[in-house]
Amino acid sequence: MFEPWGVLVILIVCPLLGGLPLIAWITYTLTGKQLSQVGTKNISVSAAFYHGGKFVGILAVLSEAFKGVAAVLLSRVFFPEGSSWELIALIALVIGRYWIGRGAGTTNVVWGFVVHDPLVAIFVSFFAGISFTILQSRKVVKFGVLLLFPLFVALLHISDIPRMVAAIALAGLMGWIYTKIPDDMNLPTQEAQTESLAMLEFLRGDRAMVSLDEELDAAIVGEKAAILSQIKRWGYPVPKGWVLAPIDDPQVLIEFLQPSELSPLVVRSSAIGEDSFQASAAGQYETVLNVTSPEALQSAIAQVQASYNQPSAVQYRRNRSLNDTAMAVLIQQQVQSVYSGVAFSRDPITQQGDAIVIEALPGSPTQVVSGKVTPEQYRAFVIETENSSSVQLEGQGRVPQALIKQVAYLAYRLEKRYHGTPQDIEWSYDGQTLWVLQSRPITTLLPIWTRKIAAEVIPGVIHPLTWSINRPLTCGVWGEFFTLVLGERALGLDFTETATLHYSRAYFNASLLGDIFLRMGLPPESLEFLTRGAKLSKPSLQSTLQNLPGLGKLLRQELSLEKDFKQDYHKRFIPGLSQLAEEDIDNWEPAKLLKRIDFILELLRHGTYYSILAPLSAALRQGIFRVKDGQIDNSVTPEVAALRSLSALATDAKQVLVEFEPQQVFKQLKQTPEGEKILREFDELLQDYGYLSEVGTDISVPTWRENPQMIKQMFVQLMQGNEPQSGAKDAINSIFAGKRKRGFVQRRVDIKGRVSEVYSRLLAELRWSFVALEKIWLKSGLLKKTGDIFFLEFDQVRRLIVDDDSRLIEELDELVELRRSQFAQDSEIIQVPLLVYGNTPPHPLAPSELYSDQILQGIGASQGQAEGRIKVLRNLQNVPEIDRDTILVVPYTDSGWAPLLLRAGGLIAEAGGRLSHGAIVAREYGIPAIMDVRGATWLLQDGQRVRIDGSRGIVELSNDLRPE
């Protein structure tokens, strides 16, 4: 029984011993610093050296060495010396060290292994020392040792299988831990304790001579050097260069480089924080050209380093609330420039459009950036399709146009590489190669706001009241999702900045979303894949593994979506909607109406969770199981169900009225019992779907119940038209193909439809509550015009009811009129920009002319081809006659637009994707549809003849115009 007790003692005591936070206690006792709250938050020997100094570090080594030796000696109490149980004890120790003590356990293993097998320890140490001296790479040596020591154990103890297995297991465990925790050696050295610098510099090894060919950390060498190393590794021409970290001794590099007249160097700043998203620091630090001797190189390095503390640079950092850090120095081979200049991938003046702005001159790039010489100005536009790309150029000068086009394409590609972040690029051409000298974000054009996704989720011009309710609901739920996946990595992210209004339209923060997706290990185009079916690149395996815990939580929510929604549907939403439907609010007091509004908002908060997760879940499942759009039945979606019912009712009405006058249909139906039955069914349909509106997410828009005229008009048009095209029947028949795979997707689509119904009903009830409140205030004179309440924010509505805010009441008329005026101005803007750069966008420019006047490209959303005449509809106020020769062009497609597609020949929308309302209904009725055709309502004209291909997303234009 002695040995089993030994196993139990080892497996219990060793993890606890490993988790004992001796290093943390020592550091806190002697310095007052808590290692769990600084730096990488590791509790390690190197962290003790870094934050506590040499003495604290030595004590930390001794404490961890004691643990390793103790674990081995403990196993010898129960098992023979040299047994595999000594290694198992070290494994248990390391597990406790990682999970409890937040460290890797390297020191524990090293000293424990010295006691366990001194001969193997000597061999491994000998090879590790030689490797480190030659390679100067900690990473190579660290992982090399993990391969060497199991190998030596196997060679020296070839007959001891358990010992060999334990050695391999220990090496594997250490290797896994190294990939999971950050390396304390990569902390900015200038922040380390002074007495530890020499040792840290030695241990870091690979900092002795760092080149741009390596993967560099901006926290150590600055953004400029890190970005250039990244661009160089991507394959772009960057002059060969080396980097001195802030504490590096330049002597080794000076002796190695040996600059001369034939091989001049340029010495540049790479301050930590320079060329970042927060500040460019352009022109704040020194650059020294034409360095041609070792003495001049040493002087140039000192000059650049000293420029960090010159008064103008210090004041620059203070003005932008930037911390003082340190100066790394970048030394590069100097390009013998024939032409050079700068390029902005986006125009920083107009802050919109696709123009690439280029400034160029013969000679050195310093002429351009110095501001002492007026460079030549060029504007370029890169036109890229699936099969080709071209550059359109504006401007002429001494610089060859072919080179300017090459620069423009370089700027275009680098912006794409940096996920759409506008880039300020310094370039030089030596007669053979176009060199990249620098690339940094254009800080004045950040953040980037995108209309693409927002136009589908929250379309149209938005009233202040709608936005003050929608924004916190949407941003709050997205924040919950992202925080769930990211955990601690969500710190520092402000999810309230997820969305904003520009030109009274909703925009999402593409910069923030990109940052979030990169932290999640997902490509930045992930959200567009989920909502619009865009192509998605694969995330790296490392990032996927890093995010597995959070992604696992999200997966559990996705898998339990159906169960959770059914539970909330029966226990929360149905009782809530039933209660709201029974309430007669016409004579309620404001305070009671506010209580009702708060009740609805609480239901909407829960509903928003499902309104986001259900569509994303459906999109993901459809992508994973490769279920075609035509195989999905969207009949649960409210607008689709309403249109089916309306179409069936119109068919019955045609049998009652064989001949009818379109303007007299409802009067004629009243004249017969059969017709009266049709009218009763029509009223029931309106009652069932009266909560729908032109824009389902905008409570300022009247519902069908309030404004039934459009539905009546659609009903009459259905009676005049034909049955839905055969494409719809083919789509319905294809539903039964691939039943099992389709079922996984269909269940989510059905939930999405039910969620849409619940959400739309709640929004309608919310609208009716505000309308009832507005009637009271109109009667009392607090408000002057119908619709005024929608120009208030919800917080202001609450203050008027709860606080009886006298100051707000005095300013109310002026406030409402000001917002009405701004809303009217914004409503007149026909073409808002797809992307907005920065927080203060200028008035939108008219779209640039098409470079190809024959083709427009969008997202193919419903297959088929059609040819017809364009009819541009920017709103639903005046719906024209529509037939199969009509190709509708709309800014977006919400539920209110859906009835128009019953008789149209095809659809073109400026916004939206394959999962949008218009796309779903178009597929339902076999009508070709193309979404996301930028500028369609501006570029296409009423009466213009076009041919559309819904499979390829192509609009072919014709110059054939017919007067309207």
Coordinates of N, CA and C in Angstrom, one line a residue, residues 116-276:
H116 N 17.1 15.1 -10.9 CA 16.6 13.8 -11.5 C 17.7 13.1 -12.3
D117 N 18.3 13.8 -13.2 CA 19.2 13.2 -14.2 C 20.3 14.2 -14.5
P118 N 21.4 14.4 -13.7 CA 22.4 15.4 -13.9 C 23.1 15.2 -15.3
L119 N 23.3 14.0 -15.8 CA 24.0 13.7 -17.0 C 23.2 14.3 -18.2
V120 N 21.9 14.0 -18.3 CA 21.1 14.6 -19.4 C 21.0 16.1 -19.2
A121 N 21.0 16.6 -18.0 CA 20.9 18.1 -17.8 C 22.2 18.7 -18.3
I122 N 23.4 18.1 -18.1 CA 24.6 18.7 -18.6 C 24.6 18.7 -20.1
F123 N 24.2 17.6 -20.8 CA 24.2 17.5 -22.2 C 23.3 18.6 -22.8
V124 N 22.1 18.7 -22.3 CA 21.1 19.6 -22.8 C 21.6 21.1 -22.6
S125 N 22.2 21.3 -21.4 CA 22.7 22.7 -21.2 C 23.8 23.0 -22.1
F126 N 24.7 22.1 -22.4 CA 25.8 22.3 -23.3 C 25.3 22.7 -24.7
F127 N 24.4 21.9 -25.3 CA 23.9 22.2 -26.6 C 23.1 23.5 -26.6
A128 N 22.3 23.7 -25.6 CA 21.5 25.0 -25.5 C 22.4 26.2 -25.5
G129 N 23.5 26.1 -24.7 CA 24.4 27.3 -24.6 C 25.1 27.6 -26.0
I130 N 25.5 26.5 -26.7 CA 26.1 26.7 -28.0 C 25.1 27.3 -29.0
S131 N 23.9 26.7 -28.9 CA 22.8 27.2 -29.9 C 22.5 28.7 -29.6
F132 N 22.4 29.1 -28.3 CA 22.1 30.5 -28.0 C 23.2 31.4 -28.5
T133 N 24.4 31.0 -28.3 CA 25.5 31.8 -28.7 C 25.6 32.0 -30.2
I134 N 25.3 31.0 -31.0 CA 25.3 31.1 -32.4 C 24.1 31.7 -33.0
L135 N 22.9 31.2 -32.6 CA 21.6 31.7 -33.2 C 21.1 33.0 -32.6
Q136 N 21.4 33.2 -31.3 CA 20.9 34.4 -30.6 C 19.4 34.5 -30.7
S137 N 18.7 33.3 -30.5 CA 17.3 33.3 -30.6 C 16.7 32.5 -29.5
R138 N 16.1 33.1 -28.5 CA 15.5 32.4 -27.4 C 14.4 31.4 -27.8
K139 N 13.6 31.8 -28.8 CA 12.5 31.0 -29.2 C 13.0 29.6 -29.8
V140 N 14.1 29.7 -30.6 CA 14.6 28.5 -31.2 C 15.2 27.6 -30.1
V141 N 16.0 28.2 -29.2 CA 16.6 27.5 -28.1 C 15.5 26.8 -27.2
K142 N 14.5 27.6 -26.8 CA 13.5 27.2 -25.9 C 12.8 26.0 -26.4
F143 N 12.4 26.0 -27.7 CA 11.6 24.8 -28.2 C 12.6 23.7 -28.6
G144 N 13.9 24.1 -28.9 CA 14.9 23.1 -29.2 C 15.2 22.2 -28.0
V145 N 15.2 22.8 -26.9 CA 15.5 22.1 -25.6 C 14.4 21.1 -25.4
L146 N 13.2 21.5 -25.7 CA 12.0 20.6 -25.5 C 12.1 19.3 -26.4
L147 N 12.8 19.4 -27.5 CA 13.1 18.3 -28.3 C 14.3 17.5 -27.9
L148 N 15.3 18.2 -27.3 CA 16.5 17.6 -27.0 C 16.4 16.7 -25.7
F149 N 15.8 17.2 -24.7 CA 15.9 16.4 -23.4 C 15.1 15.1 -23.5
P150 N 14.0 15.0 -24.2 CA 13.4 13.6 -24.3 C 14.3 12.7 -25.2
L151 N 15.0 13.4 -26.1 CA 15.8 12.6 -27.0 C 17.0 12.0 -26.2
F152 N 17.6 12.8 -25.4 CA 18.8 12.3 -24.5 C 18.3 11.3 -23.5
V153 N 17.1 11.5 -23.0 CA 16.6 10.5 -22.0 C 16.4 9.2 -22.7
A154 N 15.9 9.2 -24.0 CA 15.7 8.0 -24.7 C 17.0 7.3 -25.1
L155 N 18.0 8.1 -25.4 CA 19.3 7.6 -25.8 C 20.0 6.9 -24.5
L156 N 19.9 7.6 -23.4 CA 20.7 7.1 -22.2 C 19.9 6.1 -21.4
H157 N 18.5 6.1 -21.6 CA 17.7 5.1 -20.8 C 16.8 4.4 -21.8
I158 N 17.3 3.8 -22.8 CA 16.5 3.3 -23.9 C 15.6 2.1 -23.4
S159 N 16.0 1.5 -22.4 CA 15.1 0.3 -21.9 C 14.1 0.8 -20.9
D160 N 14.1 2.0 -20.4 CA 13.1 2.5 -19.4 C 12.0 3.2 -20.2
I161 N 11.0 2.4 -20.6 CA 9.9 3.0 -21.4 C 9.1 4.0 -20.7
P162 N 8.7 3.7 -19.4 CA 7.9 4.7 -18.6 C 8.6 6.1 -18.5
R163 N 9.9 6.0 -18.3 CA 10.7 7.2 -18.2 C 10.7 8.0 -19.5
M164 N 10.8 7.3 -20.6 CA 10.8 8.0 -21.9 C 9.5 8.7 -22.2
V165 N 8.4 7.9 -21.8 CA 7.0 8.5 -22.1 C 6.8 9.7 -21.2
A166 N 7.3 9.6 -19.9 CA 7.1 10.8 -19.0 C 7.9 12.0 -19.5
A167 N 9.1 11.7 -20.0 CA 9.9 12.8 -20.5 C 9.2 13.5 -21.7
I168 N 8.6 12.7 -22.6 CA 7.9 13.2 -23.8 C 6.7 14.0 -23.3
A169 N 6.0 13.5 -22.3 CA 4.8 14.2 -21.8 C 5.1 15.5 -21.2
L170 N 6.3 15.5 -20.4 CA 6.7 16.8 -19.8 C 7.1 17.8 -20.9
A171 N 7.8 17.4 -21.9 CA 8.2 18.3 -23.0 C 7.0 18.8 -23.7
G172 N 6.0 17.9 -24.0 CA 4.8 18.4 -24.7 C 4.0 19.4 -23.9
L173 N 3.9 19.1 -22.5 CA 3.2 20.0 -21.7 C 3.8 21.4 -21.6
M174 N 5.2 21.4 -21.5 CA 5.9 22.7 -21.5 C 5.7 23.5 -22.8
G175 N 5.8 22.7 -23.9 CA 5.6 23.4 -25.2 C 4.2 24.0 -25.4
W176 N 3.2 23.2 -24.9 CA 1.8 23.8 -25.0 C 1.6 25.0 -24.1
I177 N 2.2 25.0 -22.9 CA 2.1 26.2 -22.0 C 2.8 27.4 -22.7
Y178 N 4.0 27.1 -23.3 CA 4.7 28.3 -24.0 C 3.8 29.0 -25.0
T179 N 2.9 28.2 -25.7 CA 2.1 28.8 -26.7 C 0.9 29.5 -26.1
K180 N 0.6 29.3 -24.8 CA -0.6 29.8 -24.2 C -0.3 31.1 -23.4
I181 N 0.9 31.3 -22.9 CA 1.1 32.5 -22.1 C 2.1 33.4 -22.8
P182 N 1.9 34.7 -22.6 CA 2.8 35.7 -23.2 C 4.2 35.6 -22.6
D183 N 5.2 36.1 -23.4 CA 6.6 36.0 -23.0 C 7.0 37.3 -22.3
D184 N 7.4 37.2 -21.1 CA 7.8 38.4 -20.3 C 9.1 39.0 -20.9
M185 N 9.8 38.3 -21.7 CA 11.0 38.9 -22.3 C 10.6 39.8 -23.5
N186 N 9.4 39.8 -23.9 CA 8.9 40.7 -25.0 C 8.3 42.0 -24.4
L187 N 8.4 42.2 -23.1 CA 7.9 43.5 -22.6 C 8.9 44.6 -23.0
P188 N 8.4 45.9 -23.1 CA 9.3 47.0 -23.4 C 10.4 47.1 -22.4
T189 N 11.7 46.9 -22.9 CA 12.8 46.9 -22.0 C 13.0 48.1 -21.2
Q190 N 12.7 49.3 -21.8 CA 12.9 50.6 -21.2 C 12.1 50.7 -19.9
E191 N 11.1 49.9 -19.7 CA 10.3 50.0 -18.5 C 10.8 49.1 -17.4
A192 N 11.8 48.2 -17.6 CA 12.3 47.3 -16.7 C 13.1 48.0 -15.6
Q193 N 13.3 47.3 -14.5 CA 14.1 47.8 -13.4 C 15.6 48.0 -13.9
T194 N 16.2 49.1 -13.5 CA 17.5 49.4 -14.1 C 18.6 48.3 -13.9
E195 N 18.6 47.8 -12.7 CA 19.7 46.8 -12.4 C 19.4 45.5 -13.1
S196 N 18.2 45.3 -13.8 CA 17.9 44.1 -14.5 C 18.2 44.2 -16.0
L197 N 18.5 45.4 -16.5 CA 18.6 45.6 -17.9 C 19.6 44.8 -18.6
A198 N 20.8 44.7 -18.0 CA 21.9 44.0 -18.6 C 21.5 42.5 -18.8
M199 N 21.0 41.9 -17.7 CA 20.6 40.5 -17.8 C 19.5 40.3 -18.8
L200 N 18.5 41.2 -18.8 CA 17.4 41.0 -19.7 C 17.8 41.2 -21.1
E201 N 18.8 42.1 -21.4 CA 19.3 42.3 -22.7 C 20.0 41.0 -23.2
F202 N 20.7 40.4 -22.2 CA 21.4 39.1 -22.6 C 20.4 38.0 -22.9
L203 N 19.5 37.9 -22.0 CA 18.5 36.8 -22.1 C 17.7 36.9 -23.4
R204 N 17.4 38.2 -23.8 CA 16.6 38.4 -25.0 C 17.4 38.1 -26.2
G205 N 18.7 38.1 -26.2 CA 19.5 37.6 -27.3 C 19.2 38.0 -28.6
D206 N 18.0 37.7 -29.1 CA 17.6 38.1 -30.5 C 17.4 39.5 -30.7
R207 N 17.7 40.4 -29.7 CA 17.6 41.8 -29.9 C 18.9 42.4 -30.3
A208 N 20.0 41.6 -30.2 CA 21.3 42.1 -30.5 C 21.4 42.8 -31.8
M209 N 20.9 42.2 -32.9 CA 20.9 42.7 -34.2 C 19.6 42.3 -34.9
V210 N 18.7 43.2 -34.9 CA 17.4 42.9 -35.4 C 17.2 43.6 -36.8
S211 N 16.7 42.8 -37.7 CA 16.5 43.3 -39.1 C 15.0 43.3 -39.4
L212 N 14.7 44.1 -40.5 CA 13.3 44.2 -40.9 C 12.8 42.9 -41.5
D213 N 13.7 41.9 -41.7 CA 13.2 40.6 -42.2 C 12.5 39.8 -41.1
E214 N 12.6 40.2 -39.9 CA 12.0 39.5 -38.8 C 10.6 40.0 -38.4
E215 N 9.8 39.2 -37.7 CA 8.5 39.7 -37.2 C 8.8 40.5 -35.9
L216 N 8.5 41.8 -36.0 CA 8.8 42.7 -34.9 C 7.6 43.1 -34.1
D217 N 7.9 43.4 -32.9 CA 6.8 43.9 -31.9 C 6.9 45.4 -31.8
A218 N 5.8 46.0 -32.1 CA 5.7 47.5 -32.1 C 6.0 48.0 -30.7
A219 N 5.6 47.3 -29.6 CA 5.8 47.7 -28.3 C 7.3 47.8 -27.9
I220 N 8.2 47.2 -28.7 CA 9.6 47.2 -28.5 C 10.4 48.1 -29.5
V221 N 10.0 48.0 -30.7 CA 10.7 48.7 -31.8 C 9.9 49.8 -32.4
G222 N 8.7 50.1 -32.0 CA 7.9 51.2 -32.5 C 7.1 50.7 -33.7
E223 N 6.0 51.5 -34.0 CA 5.1 51.1 -35.1 C 5.8 51.2 -36.5
K224 N 6.7 52.2 -36.7 CA 7.2 52.4 -38.0 C 8.0 51.2 -38.4
A225 N 8.9 50.7 -37.6 CA 9.8 49.6 -37.9 C 8.9 48.3 -38.0
A226 N 8.0 48.1 -37.1 CA 7.1 46.9 -37.1 C 6.3 46.9 -38.3
I227 N 5.7 48.0 -38.8 CA 4.9 48.0 -40.0 C 5.8 47.7 -41.2
L228 N 7.0 48.3 -41.3 CA 7.8 48.0 -42.4 C 8.2 46.6 -42.5
S229 N 8.5 46.0 -41.3 CA 8.9 44.6 -41.3 C 7.7 43.7 -41.8
Q230 N 6.5 44.1 -41.4 CA 5.3 43.4 -41.9 C 5.1 43.5 -43.4
I231 N 5.2 44.7 -43.9 CA 5.1 45.0 -45.3 C 6.1 44.2 -46.1
K232 N 7.4 44.2 -45.6 CA 8.4 43.4 -46.2 C 8.2 41.9 -46.3
R233 N 7.6 41.4 -45.2 CA 7.3 40.0 -45.1 C 6.1 39.7 -46.0
W234 N 5.3 40.6 -46.3 CA 4.2 40.4 -47.3 C 4.7 40.4 -48.7
G235 N 5.9 40.8 -48.9 CA 6.5 40.7 -50.3 C 6.7 42.0 -51.0
Y236 N 6.4 43.1 -50.3 CA 6.5 44.4 -51.0 C 8.0 44.9 -50.8
P237 N 8.5 45.6 -51.8 CA 9.9 46.1 -51.7 C 10.1 47.1 -50.6
V238 N 10.9 46.8 -49.6 CA 11.2 47.7 -48.5 C 12.8 47.7 -48.4
P239 N 13.4 48.8 -48.4 CA 14.9 48.8 -48.3 C 15.4 48.1 -47.1
K240 N 16.4 47.3 -47.2 CA 17.0 46.5 -46.1 C 17.3 47.4 -44.9
G241 N 16.9 46.9 -43.7 CA 17.1 47.7 -42.6 C 17.3 46.9 -41.3
W242 N 17.8 47.7 -40.3 CA 18.0 47.1 -39.0 C 17.4 48.0 -37.9
V243 N 17.1 47.5 -36.7 CA 16.5 48.3 -35.7 C 17.3 48.2 -34.4
L244 N 17.4 49.3 -33.8 CA 18.0 49.4 -32.4 C 16.9 49.6 -31.4
A245 N 16.6 48.7 -30.5 CA 15.6 48.9 -29.5 C 16.2 50.0 -28.5
P246 N 15.4 50.6 -27.7 CA 15.8 51.8 -26.9 C 17.0 51.5 -26.1
I247 N 17.3 50.3 -25.6 CA 18.4 50.1 -24.7 C 19.6 49.4 -25.4
D248 N 19.4 49.1 -26.7 CA 20.4 48.3 -27.4 C 21.7 49.1 -27.5
D249 N 22.8 48.4 -27.4 CA 24.2 49.0 -27.7 C 24.4 49.1 -29.2
P250 N 24.5 50.3 -29.8 CA 24.6 50.4 -31.2 C 26.0 49.9 -31.8
Q251 N 27.0 49.7 -30.9 CA 28.3 49.4 -31.4 C 28.4 48.2 -32.3
V252 N 27.7 47.1 -31.9 CA 27.8 45.9 -32.8 C 27.2 46.2 -34.1
L253 N 26.1 46.9 -34.2 CA 25.5 47.2 -35.5 C 26.3 48.1 -36.3
I254 N 27.0 49.1 -35.7 CA 27.8 50.0 -36.4 C 29.0 49.3 -37.0
E255 N 29.6 48.4 -36.3 CA 30.7 47.6 -36.8 C 30.3 46.7 -37.9
F256 N 29.1 46.2 -37.8 CA 28.6 45.3 -38.9 C 28.2 46.0 -40.2
L257 N 27.6 47.2 -40.1 CA 27.1 47.9 -41.3 C 28.2 48.6 -42.1
Q258 N 29.1 49.2 -41.4 CA 30.2 49.9 -42.1 C 29.8 50.7 -43.3
P259 N 29.0 51.8 -43.1 CA 28.5 52.6 -44.2 C 29.7 53.3 -44.9
S260 N 29.5 53.6 -46.2 CA 30.5 54.3 -47.0 C 29.8 55.2 -48.0
E261 N 30.6 55.9 -48.8 CA 30.1 56.7 -49.9 C 29.3 55.9 -50.9
L262 N 29.8 54.6 -51.1 CA 29.1 53.8 -52.1 C 27.9 53.1 -51.5
S263 N 27.8 53.0 -50.2 CA 26.6 52.4 -49.6 C 26.1 53.3 -48.4
P264 N 25.5 54.4 -48.7 CA 25.0 55.3 -47.7 C 23.8 54.7 -47.0
L265 N 23.6 55.2 -45.7 CA 22.5 54.7 -44.9 C 21.7 55.9 -44.5
V266 N 20.4 55.7 -44.2 CA 19.5 56.7 -43.6 C 19.1 56.2 -42.2
V267 N 19.2 57.1 -41.2 CA 18.9 56.8 -39.8 C 17.6 57.5 -39.5
R268 N 16.6 56.7 -39.1 CA 15.2 57.3 -38.9 C 14.7 56.9 -37.5
S269 N 13.7 57.7 -37.1 CA 13.1 57.5 -35.8 C 12.1 56.3 -35.9
S270 N 11.9 55.6 -34.9 CA 10.8 54.6 -34.8 C 10.3 54.6 -33.3
A271 N 9.9 55.8 -32.9 CA 9.5 55.9 -31.5 C 8.3 55.0 -31.2
I272 N 8.2 54.5 -30.0 CA 7.1 53.7 -29.6 C 5.9 54.6 -29.4
G273 N 4.8 54.4 -30.2 CA 3.7 55.2 -30.3 C 3.6 56.1 -31.5
E274 N 4.8 56.2 -32.3 CA 4.8 56.9 -33.5 C 4.1 56.1 -34.6
D275 N 3.4 56.8 -35.6 CA 2.8 56.1 -36.7 C 1.7 55.1 -36.2
S276 N 1.1 55.5 -35.1 CA 0.0 54.6 -34.6 C -1.4 55.1 -34.9

